[in-house]
Amino acid sequence: MIEHTNACINGVWVAASSGATFAVENPATGQTIAQVADLSATDALSAVDAAYTAQSGWAKRTAKERAAVLRRWHQLILSEQEALAQLITLEMGKPLAESRGEVNYGASFVEWFAEEAKRIYGQTIAAHQPTQRLLVTKQPVGVVVAITPWNFPLAMITRKVSPALAAGCSVVIKPSEETPLTALKLAHLAIEAGFPAGVLNVVTGLDAPAIGEALIADSRVRKVTFTGSTAVGKRLYAQSAATVKKLSLELGGNAPFIVMDDADIDAAVEGAMLCKFRNAGQTCVCANRIFVQAGIYADFVSRFSARVAALQVGDGAHAGVEIGPLINRDGLAKVEAHLADAVAQGARVEVGGTRHSAGALFFTPTVVSGVTPQMRMAQEETFGPVAPIYCFNTESEVLALANATPYGLAAYCYTRNLGRAFRMYEGLEYGIVGMNTGIISTEVAPFGGVKESGLGREGGPHGIDEFLEVKYGCFDLGLDPEECR
Ligand code: ADP
C-alpha cells in the first residue's frame, strides 16, 4: 500500500540531502508504518525552483488541456479509492467508511475545478476615452505553496491544489508531518495523470516552521494557501507581508449548533451526531458548542446522550467502528484538559468522560451538560469527541452567545419557523450556516470563514478566483479624437 516515502520534486522521488527520515505512526496502534524523507528548508526550496521553472509552460497550455489532465487525475483517484482510504485510516485513524467518503469528497474538487478551468472569463469595459478600448483578463498568480493539516489528508490537498492547477499555477505542497503518505500517493497519481514535471511537488519534513518560513520568504512564491490552527495561520500571515503574497487561510472555528424549541428534535439529534462526531470531532466545522432552548433541553440531552453512548469506538480499520483515536498525545491532552476545566466549574458528565480502553489515544464519546460561556471548551476548539450542551431562553440571547467568539467559520441552527431561520442566517457572523442540517461541505459551494477563522473561499464558483490575478489593459488605438466624434 505504501509506495513512496520520499518527497516528490520535479517529478522525481527525492530523499533528504542529509538522508534523515521521520516516523509516521498509526494513531490507533502506535506502530510505525513508514519512515519518510525529512527535508531541510534548503531541500524544500528546490521544489520552488522546479515549480517556478514549470509554471509558465503549464499556464500557456489551453484551459482544455489543463482540464483534461485534471480529469485524468480525478479518474485515477477514484480508481484508487480503496487503497487511498486505507492509507488515510492507517496514518490518521478515521473509520474506513469516512476515509472512503473523504476520497470521494476530495476527488469531487478535482472534477469541479477541471470544469472551472474552462470557465475563466474576462470583461471589456466601455472606455472613458473615445480612442481607447479597455479589457480585463485573468492570469494565474504563479507559484503556490499549500500547507495542509492531518484531519483530511487528501481532501485538504485537492481543495487547494485543483483550483491552483486549473488556473495555470504550479504548486508546492507541504502536508502535515502526521499524514505525508496520502499526499505522496496523490502526487504519484498526478504524475500518472500527466502533469508536467515540477507542476505539482510535495515536500515532506518534520521542521514545519523552518520549511514554511523558507518557502514563504521566497519572492517567487506568489500565493500561500493554508488550513490549520489560527496561531500558525497568523504567523504565516505576518511572514507573507514581507513579499506581499496573496493568502488564503482556513483556520480554527468554534461552531455553534443551535436547537430552537420549534425544531424537529429527531432531525436535530441526528444532525448533531453527524456534525459533532464525524472524524472523532476533529474537524474545524464540528459543532463545538451545542445550544438548546430551555423548553426542549432535557428531552434533547437525554435523546442525544443515548445515541452517543451507543457509538462504537476502535481502530478505524475494523468494520463497524464509528469513532477512531485522537491524532496524537497533544490532541488527547487538550480534550482531557477541556473536560476537567468544565467539570471543575460545575458541568455534568452525561455519558463518557474517560479515556477508552481501545488504545492509548482513544477517548470515550462524551456529553457534558450545564456548560457555560466561561469554560475553556466554550472559548476554544476541543477537537475531540466531547459534546458540550448549553441551555438558553431566547433567540436574541443565543445569537449573542453564538457570535461572542473571535471565530466565524461554520454555524448551525435548527428551527421550523421560516422568519426565525432567516433572522438567524443573517445574524450569525459566520462564513457558513447550516440551517436544519449538520453537514455543509460540498465542492459546489464556497467554504471559508470570517473574523479570525480566515481569508478566502475554497470550492464553488469562487474557489478559482483565489488563484487568479485580475489584469486591466488600456489600449489606445492611435485615432484622431475628432474623427471619433
Ligand atoms: P494542527 O493543530 O491542526 O496540526 P497546525 O497549524 O499545527 O494545525 O498544522 C497545520 C499545518 O501547518 C501542518 O502541515 C503543519 O506541519 C504546518 N505548520 C505547523 N507549524 C508551522 C509553522 N510555524 N510554519 C509553517 N507551517 C507550519
Short mmCIF file of C-alpha atoms and ligand atoms in Angstrom, two decimals:
data_model
loop_
_atom_site.label_atom_id
_atom_site.label_comp_id
_atom_site.label_asym_id
_atom_site.label_seq_id
_atom_site.Cartn_x
_atom_site.Cartn_y
_atom_site.Cartn_z
CA MET A 1 0.00 0.00 0.00
CA ILE A 2 2.90 2.40 0.79
CA GLU A 3 4.77 3.01 -2.49
CA HIS A 4 6.50 6.30 -1.75
CA THR A 5 8.29 7.64 1.31
CA ASN A 6 10.47 10.22 -0.45
CA ALA A 7 9.46 13.75 -1.38
CA CYS A 8 8.25 14.47 -4.93
CA ILE A 9 10.21 17.30 -6.55
CA ASN A 10 10.23 17.98 -10.30
CA GLY A 11 8.57 14.64 -10.97
CA VAL A 12 11.32 12.71 -9.15
CA TRP A 13 11.24 10.98 -5.75
CA VAL A 14 13.95 12.53 -3.59
CA ALA A 15 15.39 11.78 -0.16
CA ALA A 16 16.56 14.50 2.25
CA SER A 17 20.07 15.73 1.41
CA SER A 18 21.08 14.67 4.92
CA GLY A 19 19.45 11.27 4.47
CA ALA A 20 17.27 11.97 7.52
CA THR A 21 13.81 10.45 7.88
CA PHE A 22 10.96 10.71 10.35
CA ALA A 23 8.49 8.10 11.55
CA VAL A 24 4.82 8.10 10.66
CA GLU A 25 2.69 6.30 13.23
CA ASN A 26 -0.72 4.70 13.14
CA PRO A 27 -2.56 6.52 15.97
CA ALA A 28 -4.81 3.50 16.57
CA THR A 29 -1.93 1.17 17.41
CA GLY A 30 1.11 3.38 18.00
CA GLN A 31 3.01 1.35 15.40
CA THR A 32 5.42 3.00 12.98
CA ILE A 33 4.09 2.48 9.46
CA ALA A 34 6.80 4.28 7.45
CA GLN A 35 9.96 6.36 7.59
CA VAL A 36 9.53 9.44 5.40
CA ALA A 37 12.15 11.84 3.98
CA ASP A 38 12.82 14.64 6.46
CA LEU A 39 13.69 17.55 4.17
CA SER A 40 15.53 20.64 5.37
CA ALA A 41 14.38 24.13 4.48
CA THR A 42 17.09 24.26 1.81
CA ASP A 43 15.91 20.95 0.33
CA ALA A 44 12.37 22.33 0.23
CA LEU A 45 13.48 25.34 -1.81
CA SER A 46 14.47 23.08 -4.69
CA ALA A 47 10.72 22.42 -5.05
CA VAL A 48 10.20 26.15 -5.57
CA ASP A 49 12.93 26.07 -8.28
CA ALA A 50 11.04 23.26 -10.01
CA ALA A 51 7.64 24.89 -9.62
CA TYR A 52 8.92 28.26 -10.85
CA THR A 53 10.51 26.73 -13.93
CA ALA A 54 7.42 24.67 -14.78
CA GLN A 55 4.75 27.29 -14.17
CA SER A 56 4.87 29.39 -17.34
CA GLY A 57 4.69 26.35 -19.64
CA TRP A 58 1.71 24.99 -17.68
CA ALA A 59 -0.05 28.36 -17.83
CA LYS A 60 0.47 28.51 -21.61
CA ARG A 61 -1.41 25.27 -22.18
CA THR A 62 -5.01 25.79 -23.16
CA ALA A 63 -7.60 25.54 -20.43
CA LYS A 64 -8.97 22.48 -22.21
CA GLU A 65 -5.60 20.74 -21.98
CA ARG A 66 -5.24 21.56 -18.27
CA ALA A 67 -8.79 20.34 -17.69
CA ALA A 68 -8.02 17.04 -19.41
CA VAL A 69 -5.07 16.34 -17.09
CA LEU A 70 -7.18 17.22 -14.03
CA ARG A 71 -9.94 14.89 -15.25
CA ARG A 72 -7.43 12.06 -15.61
CA TRP A 73 -6.21 12.74 -12.06
CA HIS A 74 -9.82 12.63 -10.86
CA GLN A 75 -10.36 9.24 -12.52
CA LEU A 76 -7.14 7.82 -11.10
CA ILE A 77 -8.01 8.98 -7.56
CA LEU A 78 -11.40 7.28 -7.83
CA SER A 79 -9.90 4.10 -9.26
CA GLU A 80 -7.55 4.00 -6.23
CA GLN A 81 -10.32 4.86 -3.76
CA GLU A 82 -9.87 1.78 -1.60
CA ALA A 83 -6.08 1.99 -1.39
CA LEU A 84 -6.24 5.73 -0.60
CA ALA A 85 -8.93 5.16 2.03
CA GLN A 86 -6.86 2.50 3.74
CA LEU A 87 -3.85 4.80 3.74
CA ILE A 88 -5.87 7.65 5.29
CA THR A 89 -7.15 5.36 8.05
CA LEU A 90 -3.69 3.94 8.61
CA GLU A 91 -1.97 7.29 9.09
CA MET A 92 -4.68 9.31 10.84
CA GLY A 93 -7.17 6.82 12.30
CA LYS A 94 -10.60 7.79 10.99
CA PRO A 95 -13.06 4.93 10.32
CA LEU A 96 -12.63 3.37 6.89
CA ALA A 97 -16.15 4.38 5.81
CA GLU A 98 -15.25 8.02 6.49
CA SER A 99 -11.96 7.64 4.64
CA ARG A 100 -13.80 6.31 1.59
CA GLY A 101 -16.11 9.30 1.85
CA GLU A 102 -13.11 11.61 2.03
CA VAL A 103 -11.65 10.16 -1.17
CA ASN A 104 -14.94 10.84 -2.99
CA TYR A 105 -15.22 14.30 -1.48
CA GLY A 106 -11.58 15.12 -2.26
CA ALA A 107 -11.91 13.84 -5.82
CA SER A 108 -15.01 15.97 -6.34
CA PHE A 109 -12.85 19.13 -6.12
CA VAL A 110 -10.59 17.84 -8.87
CA GLU A 111 -13.60 17.23 -11.11
CA TRP A 112 -15.21 20.58 -10.26
CA PHE A 113 -12.06 22.57 -10.99
CA ALA A 114 -11.36 20.60 -14.17
CA GLU A 115 -14.69 22.04 -15.29
CA GLU A 116 -13.98 25.52 -13.89
CA ALA A 117 -10.63 25.69 -15.74
CA LYS A 118 -12.61 26.26 -18.93
CA ARG A 119 -14.83 28.96 -17.45
CA ILE A 120 -12.32 31.66 -16.56
CA TYR A 121 -13.80 34.76 -18.15
CA GLY A 122 -12.66 38.35 -18.63
CA GLN A 123 -14.53 41.54 -19.49
CA THR A 124 -14.50 44.51 -21.81
CA ILE A 125 -15.46 47.84 -20.30
CA ALA A 126 -16.94 50.86 -22.11
CA ALA A 127 -13.92 53.15 -22.32
CA HIS A 128 -13.59 56.59 -20.75
CA GLN A 129 -11.87 57.92 -23.93
CA PRO A 130 -13.24 57.57 -27.48
CA THR A 131 -9.83 56.48 -28.77
CA GLN A 132 -9.35 53.69 -26.25
CA ARG A 133 -10.56 50.18 -25.58
CA LEU A 134 -10.42 48.60 -22.13
CA LEU A 135 -10.23 44.96 -21.30
CA VAL A 136 -9.91 42.86 -18.20
CA THR A 137 -8.32 39.40 -18.22
CA LYS A 138 -7.35 36.90 -15.54
CA GLN A 139 -3.95 35.31 -15.19
CA PRO A 140 -2.61 32.66 -12.77
CA VAL A 141 -0.92 34.13 -9.68
CA GLY A 142 2.19 31.95 -10.21
CA VAL A 143 3.83 29.54 -7.78
CA VAL A 144 1.53 28.48 -4.93
CA VAL A 145 2.56 26.98 -1.58
CA ALA A 146 -0.15 24.80 0.03
CA ILE A 147 0.33 23.91 3.70
CA THR A 148 -2.20 21.30 4.78
CA PRO A 149 -3.38 19.60 8.00
CA TRP A 150 -3.79 15.96 9.03
CA ASN A 151 -7.55 15.79 9.63
CA PHE A 152 -8.41 15.44 5.92
CA PRO A 153 -5.08 14.27 4.47
CA LEU A 154 -6.49 14.03 0.93
CA ALA A 155 -9.36 16.50 0.63
CA MET A 156 -7.47 19.48 2.10
CA ILE A 157 -4.88 18.99 -0.63
CA THR A 158 -7.25 18.61 -3.58
CA ARG A 159 -9.42 21.51 -2.38
CA LYS A 160 -6.41 23.84 -2.64
CA VAL A 161 -4.36 22.32 -5.40
CA SER A 162 -7.08 21.62 -8.00
CA PRO A 163 -8.14 25.27 -8.43
CA ALA A 164 -4.49 26.34 -8.48
CA LEU A 165 -3.64 23.85 -11.23
CA ALA A 166 -6.82 24.65 -13.14
CA ALA A 167 -5.88 28.35 -13.09
CA GLY A 168 -2.41 27.62 -14.51
CA CYS A 169 -0.40 27.85 -11.27
CA SER A 170 2.22 25.33 -10.15
CA VAL A 171 2.22 24.10 -6.55
CA VAL A 172 4.48 23.09 -3.70
CA ILE A 173 2.52 21.06 -1.15
CA LYS A 174 3.76 20.78 2.45
CA PRO A 175 1.49 18.15 4.02
CA SER A 176 1.20 17.62 7.75
CA GLU A 177 4.06 15.59 9.23
CA GLU A 178 1.34 13.32 10.68
CA THR A 179 -0.04 12.38 7.23
CA PRO A 180 2.55 12.64 4.43
CA LEU A 181 1.77 9.25 2.86
CA THR A 182 -1.60 10.16 1.37
CA ALA A 183 -0.04 13.29 -0.13
CA LEU A 184 2.74 11.24 -1.74
CA LYS A 185 0.25 8.81 -3.22
CA LEU A 186 -1.73 11.73 -4.65
CA ALA A 187 1.50 13.00 -6.24
CA HIS A 188 2.14 9.56 -7.73
CA LEU A 189 -1.33 9.63 -9.32
CA ALA A 190 -0.75 13.20 -10.53
CA ILE A 191 2.40 12.12 -12.37
CA GLU A 192 0.46 9.23 -13.89
CA ALA A 193 -2.29 11.64 -14.94
CA GLY A 194 0.23 13.64 -16.95
CA PHE A 195 1.02 16.82 -15.01
CA PRO A 196 4.39 18.01 -16.35
CA ALA A 197 7.39 17.66 -14.02
CA GLY A 198 7.56 20.47 -11.47
CA VAL A 199 3.89 21.47 -11.72
CA LEU A 200 2.97 19.53 -8.56
CA ASN A 201 5.60 18.97 -5.86
CA VAL A 202 5.33 17.54 -2.34
CA VAL A 203 7.89 18.40 0.34
CA THR A 204 7.88 16.31 3.49
CA GLY A 205 9.61 17.26 6.72
CA LEU A 206 9.34 17.47 10.46
CA ASP A 207 10.52 21.04 10.88
CA ALA A 208 7.38 22.72 9.54
CA PRO A 209 8.28 26.18 10.95
CA ALA A 210 11.67 26.23 9.16
CA ILE A 211 10.30 24.82 5.90
CA GLY A 212 7.31 27.17 5.99
CA GLU A 213 9.48 30.20 6.67
CA ALA A 214 11.86 29.40 3.79
CA LEU A 215 9.04 28.80 1.31
CA ILE A 216 7.25 31.99 2.29
CA ALA A 217 10.40 34.12 2.27
CA ASP A 218 10.98 33.17 -1.39
CA SER A 219 9.70 36.00 -3.58
CA ARG A 220 8.97 33.59 -6.45
CA VAL A 221 6.13 32.12 -4.38
CA ARG A 222 3.14 34.40 -5.02
CA LYS A 223 0.41 32.72 -3.03
CA VAL A 224 0.14 30.78 0.21
CA THR A 225 -2.92 28.69 0.95
CA PHE A 226 -3.14 27.20 4.42
CA THR A 227 -5.52 25.13 6.50
CA GLY A 228 -4.64 24.63 10.16
CA SER A 229 -4.57 26.33 13.51
CA THR A 230 -5.26 30.03 13.97
CA ALA A 231 -1.91 30.50 15.72
CA VAL A 232 0.08 29.15 12.77
CA GLY A 233 -2.18 30.97 10.28
CA LYS A 234 -1.44 34.31 11.95
CA ARG A 235 2.25 33.57 11.76
CA LEU A 236 2.06 32.81 8.04
CA TYR A 237 0.02 36.00 7.52
CA ALA A 238 2.82 38.01 9.14
CA GLN A 239 5.55 36.18 7.20
CA SER A 240 3.73 36.79 3.93
CA ALA A 241 3.80 40.55 4.48
CA ALA A 242 7.50 40.80 3.59
CA THR A 243 6.81 39.87 -0.03
CA VAL A 244 3.09 40.86 -0.08
CA LYS A 245 1.81 37.44 -1.07
CA LYS A 246 -1.79 36.59 -1.74
CA LEU A 247 -3.20 34.45 1.05
CA SER A 248 -6.00 32.03 1.73
CA LEU A 249 -6.35 30.95 5.35
CA GLU A 250 -8.77 28.36 6.63
CA LEU A 251 -8.25 28.45 10.39
CA GLY A 252 -9.94 27.31 13.54
CA GLY A 253 -13.65 27.51 14.28
CA ASN A 254 -15.86 27.47 17.34
CA ALA A 255 -19.05 26.32 15.69
CA PRO A 256 -22.34 26.95 17.48
CA PHE A 257 -25.07 24.34 16.92
CA ILE A 258 -28.38 25.90 17.92
CA VAL A 259 -31.59 23.97 18.52
CA MET A 260 -34.71 26.14 18.87
CA ASP A 261 -37.74 24.83 20.72
CA ASP A 262 -39.73 24.68 17.46
CA ALA A 263 -37.15 22.36 15.84
CA ASP A 264 -37.68 18.79 14.69
CA ILE A 265 -35.83 17.23 17.65
CA ASP A 266 -35.11 13.91 15.91
CA ALA A 267 -33.55 15.74 12.98
CA ALA A 268 -31.56 17.97 15.36
CA VAL A 269 -30.21 14.95 17.30
CA GLU A 270 -29.26 13.25 14.05
CA GLY A 271 -27.60 16.43 12.74
CA ALA A 272 -25.71 16.92 16.00
CA MET A 273 -24.39 13.34 15.88
CA LEU A 274 -23.00 13.81 12.37
CA CYS A 275 -21.76 17.32 12.98
CA LYS A 276 -20.07 16.61 16.32
CA PHE A 277 -18.69 13.10 15.95
CA ARG A 278 -17.50 12.93 12.35
CA ASN A 279 -13.76 12.28 12.40
CA ALA A 280 -14.00 11.86 16.21
CA GLY A 281 -14.76 15.58 16.48
CA GLN A 282 -11.57 16.57 14.70
CA THR A 283 -12.87 18.96 12.03
CA CYS A 284 -12.91 22.74 12.03
CA VAL A 285 -16.66 22.76 11.26
CA CYS A 286 -17.57 20.29 14.05
CA ALA A 287 -20.21 21.54 16.50
CA ASN A 288 -18.12 22.94 19.35
CA ARG A 289 -21.00 24.46 21.35
CA ILE A 290 -24.47 22.93 21.31
CA PHE A 291 -27.10 25.46 22.45
CA VAL A 292 -30.54 24.03 23.23
CA GLN A 293 -33.59 26.14 24.10
CA ALA A 294 -34.95 25.62 27.62
CA GLY A 295 -38.31 24.06 26.59
CA ILE A 296 -36.69 21.05 24.90
CA TYR A 297 -33.36 20.98 26.75
CA ALA A 298 -33.97 17.92 28.97
CA ASP A 299 -35.52 15.94 26.11
CA PHE A 300 -32.64 16.76 23.75
CA VAL A 301 -29.96 15.91 26.32
CA SER A 302 -31.47 12.50 27.06
CA ARG A 303 -32.08 11.51 23.40
CA PHE A 304 -28.66 12.75 22.29
CA SER A 305 -26.85 11.06 25.21
CA ALA A 306 -28.48 7.70 24.40
CA ARG A 307 -27.18 7.94 20.82
CA VAL A 308 -23.69 8.94 21.94
CA ALA A 309 -23.47 6.08 24.46
CA ALA A 310 -24.08 3.61 21.59
CA LEU A 311 -21.18 4.82 19.40
CA GLN A 312 -18.64 2.10 18.54
CA VAL A 313 -15.06 3.06 19.40
CA GLY A 314 -11.97 1.32 17.99
CA ASP A 315 -9.37 1.05 15.24
CA GLY A 316 -10.87 2.71 12.17
CA ALA A 317 -9.71 -0.21 10.04
CA HIS A 318 -12.19 -2.54 11.80
CA ALA A 319 -15.71 -2.96 10.47
CA GLY A 320 -18.47 -1.12 12.32
CA VAL A 321 -16.18 1.35 14.12
CA GLU A 322 -17.60 4.89 14.27
CA ILE A 323 -15.06 6.67 16.47
CA GLY A 324 -11.31 6.27 15.95
CA PRO A 325 -8.40 7.60 18.03
CA LEU A 326 -7.30 11.18 18.56
CA ILE A 327 -4.42 12.10 16.26
CA ASN A 328 -1.73 12.34 18.96
CA ARG A 329 -0.98 12.91 22.65
CA ASP A 330 -1.46 16.68 22.40
CA GLY A 331 -4.91 16.13 20.93
CA LEU A 332 -5.87 13.79 23.75
CA ALA A 333 -4.41 16.09 26.41
CA LYS A 334 -6.49 19.03 25.12
CA VAL A 335 -9.71 17.01 25.28
CA GLU A 336 -8.95 15.96 28.86
CA ALA A 337 -7.98 19.48 29.93
CA HIS A 338 -11.19 20.98 28.49
CA LEU A 339 -13.32 18.37 30.22
CA ALA A 340 -11.56 18.71 33.57
CA ASP A 341 -11.97 22.51 33.44
CA ALA A 342 -15.70 22.22 32.66
CA VAL A 343 -16.33 19.70 35.41
CA ALA A 344 -14.40 21.81 37.93
CA GLN A 345 -16.70 24.73 37.05
CA GLY A 346 -19.87 22.71 37.55
CA ALA A 347 -20.64 20.96 34.23
CA ARG A 348 -22.20 17.49 34.43
CA VAL A 349 -20.93 14.45 32.52
CA GLU A 350 -23.99 12.71 31.00
CA VAL A 351 -22.09 9.91 29.24
CA GLY A 352 -18.41 9.07 28.73
CA GLY A 353 -15.85 11.34 30.34
CA THR A 354 -12.87 8.99 30.40
CA ARG A 355 -10.17 7.54 28.16
CA HIS A 356 -11.21 4.43 26.24
CA SER A 357 -9.62 1.03 26.57
CA ALA A 358 -9.22 0.63 22.76
CA GLY A 359 -5.73 2.17 22.95
CA ALA A 360 -3.51 4.96 24.21
CA LEU A 361 -5.09 7.71 22.08
CA PHE A 362 -8.78 6.81 22.39
CA PHE A 363 -11.35 8.87 24.30
CA THR A 364 -14.90 7.71 25.07
CA PRO A 365 -17.56 9.78 23.26
CA THR A 366 -18.81 12.23 25.86
CA VAL A 367 -21.75 14.52 26.51
CA VAL A 368 -21.49 17.28 29.13
CA SER A 369 -24.48 19.38 30.11
CA GLY A 370 -24.77 22.63 32.02
CA VAL A 371 -21.82 24.15 30.17
CA THR A 372 -21.35 27.92 30.48
CA PRO A 373 -19.51 30.52 28.36
CA GLN A 374 -16.74 30.94 30.97
CA MET A 375 -15.46 27.42 30.45
CA ARG A 376 -12.46 26.70 28.21
CA MET A 377 -14.48 24.45 25.93
CA ALA A 378 -16.74 27.41 25.16
CA GLN A 379 -13.84 29.53 24.03
CA GLU A 380 -11.53 27.13 22.20
CA GLU A 381 -12.00 24.26 19.78
CA THR A 382 -11.93 20.99 21.72
CA PHE A 383 -11.23 18.97 18.52
CA GLY A 384 -12.34 15.71 20.04
CA PRO A 385 -15.38 13.52 20.80
CA VAL A 386 -16.81 15.73 23.56
CA ALA A 387 -20.20 17.40 23.06
CA PRO A 388 -20.92 20.32 25.43
CA ILE A 389 -24.56 21.37 25.81
CA TYR A 390 -25.70 24.84 26.89
CA CYS A 391 -29.22 25.93 27.83
CA PHE A 392 -30.67 29.22 26.51
CA ASN A 393 -34.02 31.02 26.70
CA THR A 394 -34.43 33.49 23.84
CA GLU A 395 -33.41 33.93 20.21
CA SER A 396 -31.57 37.20 20.84
CA GLU A 397 -29.70 35.64 23.79
CA VAL A 398 -28.46 32.69 21.72
CA LEU A 399 -27.48 34.87 18.78
CA ALA A 400 -25.33 36.99 21.07
CA LEU A 401 -23.77 33.89 22.67
CA ALA A 402 -23.10 32.29 19.28
CA ASN A 403 -21.36 35.41 17.99
CA ALA A 404 -19.33 36.00 21.18
CA THR A 405 -16.15 34.47 19.78
CA PRO A 406 -13.29 35.69 17.60
CA TYR A 407 -14.02 32.79 15.23
CA GLY A 408 -16.51 32.70 12.37
CA LEU A 409 -16.28 29.56 10.25
CA ALA A 410 -19.45 27.42 10.44
CA ALA A 411 -22.69 27.73 12.44
CA TYR A 412 -25.78 25.52 12.54
CA CYS A 413 -29.36 26.20 13.52
CA TYR A 414 -32.47 24.01 13.75
CA THR A 415 -35.87 25.68 13.57
CA ARG A 416 -39.12 25.18 11.65
CA ASN A 417 -40.02 28.87 11.76
CA LEU A 418 -39.14 30.49 8.43
CA GLY A 419 -38.77 34.04 9.75
CA ARG A 420 -36.53 32.83 12.56
CA ALA A 421 -34.45 30.78 10.11
CA PHE A 422 -33.73 33.88 8.02
CA ARG A 423 -33.09 36.10 11.05
CA MET A 424 -30.59 33.57 12.36
CA TYR A 425 -28.95 33.06 8.93
CA GLU A 426 -28.46 36.80 8.58
CA GLY A 427 -27.44 37.43 12.18
CA LEU A 428 -24.86 34.68 12.60
CA GLU A 429 -21.38 36.12 12.00
CA TYR A 430 -20.10 33.07 10.17
CA GLY A 431 -18.91 32.25 6.65
CA ILE A 432 -21.10 29.12 6.50
CA VAL A 433 -24.54 28.49 8.01
CA GLY A 434 -26.20 25.06 8.05
CA MET A 435 -29.95 25.54 8.56
CA ASN A 436 -31.64 22.30 9.65
CA THR A 437 -28.57 20.33 8.58
CA GLY A 438 -25.34 19.32 10.29
CA ILE A 439 -23.35 18.63 7.12
CA ILE A 440 -22.47 21.53 4.84
CA SER A 441 -19.32 20.54 2.92
CA THR A 442 -19.58 20.18 -0.86
CA GLU A 443 -17.33 21.08 -3.77
CA VAL A 444 -20.05 23.24 -5.37
CA ALA A 445 -20.25 25.84 -2.57
CA PRO A 446 -17.75 28.36 -1.17
CA PHE A 447 -16.16 27.13 2.08
CA GLY A 448 -14.44 29.62 4.36
CA GLY A 449 -14.67 31.78 7.44
CA VAL A 450 -14.91 35.36 8.65
CA LYS A 451 -13.16 37.08 11.59
CA GLU A 452 -10.19 35.03 12.88
CA SER A 453 -11.36 31.91 11.05
CA GLY A 454 -9.65 33.05 7.90
CA LEU A 455 -9.49 34.64 4.49
CA GLY A 456 -10.75 33.47 1.12
CA ARG A 457 -13.07 30.69 -0.02
CA GLU A 458 -12.42 27.17 -1.25
CA GLY A 459 -14.69 25.38 -3.71
CA GLY A 460 -17.71 26.64 -5.58
CA PRO A 461 -17.67 29.31 -8.24
CA HIS A 462 -15.42 31.48 -6.03
CA GLY A 463 -12.64 28.94 -5.43
CA ILE A 464 -10.65 29.54 -8.59
CA ASP A 465 -10.54 33.33 -8.15
CA GLU A 466 -8.16 32.82 -5.22
CA PHE A 467 -5.51 31.69 -7.72
CA LEU A 468 -6.10 34.35 -10.40
CA GLU A 469 -4.91 37.92 -10.72
CA VAL A 470 -7.08 40.49 -12.47
CA LYS A 471 -5.25 42.36 -15.25
CA TYR A 472 -6.58 45.54 -16.81
CA GLY A 473 -5.45 46.55 -20.31
CA CYS A 474 -5.90 50.07 -21.62
CA PHE A 475 -5.42 50.07 -25.42
CA ASP A 476 -5.08 53.35 -27.27
CA LEU A 477 -5.97 52.88 -30.93
CA GLY A 478 -3.94 55.87 -32.14
CA LEU A 479 -7.01 57.58 -33.64
CA ASP A 480 -7.64 61.28 -34.01
CA PRO A 481 -10.15 62.05 -31.24
CA GLU A 482 -12.05 64.36 -33.60
CA GLU A 483 -12.63 61.51 -36.06
CA CYS A 484 -14.24 59.52 -33.32
CA ARG A 485 -16.94 62.10 -32.74
P1 ADP B 1 -2.96 21.26 13.69
O1 ADP B 1 -3.04 21.69 15.10
O2 ADP B 1 -4.27 21.01 13.05
O3 ADP B 1 -1.92 20.22 13.42
P2 ADP B 1 -1.16 23.20 12.65
O4 ADP B 1 -1.49 24.61 12.32
O5 ADP B 1 -0.17 22.95 13.71
O6 ADP B 1 -2.55 22.54 12.92
O7 ADP B 1 -0.66 22.42 11.37
C1 ADP B 1 -1.19 22.57 10.08
C2 ADP B 1 -0.07 22.52 9.07
O8 ADP B 1 0.82 23.60 9.30
C3 ADP B 1 0.79 21.26 9.11
O9 ADP B 1 1.19 20.93 7.79
C4 ADP B 1 1.98 21.70 9.93
O10 ADP B 1 3.14 20.95 9.62
C5 ADP B 1 2.15 23.12 9.45
N1 ADP B 1 2.84 24.02 10.38
C6 ADP B 1 2.87 23.98 11.74
N2 ADP B 1 3.59 24.99 12.23
C7 ADP B 1 4.03 25.71 11.16
C8 ADP B 1 4.81 26.91 11.01
N3 ADP B 1 5.27 27.59 12.06
N4 ADP B 1 5.05 27.35 9.75
C9 ADP B 1 4.56 26.69 8.68
N5 ADP B 1 3.82 25.58 8.75
C10 ADP B 1 3.55 25.09 9.98
#
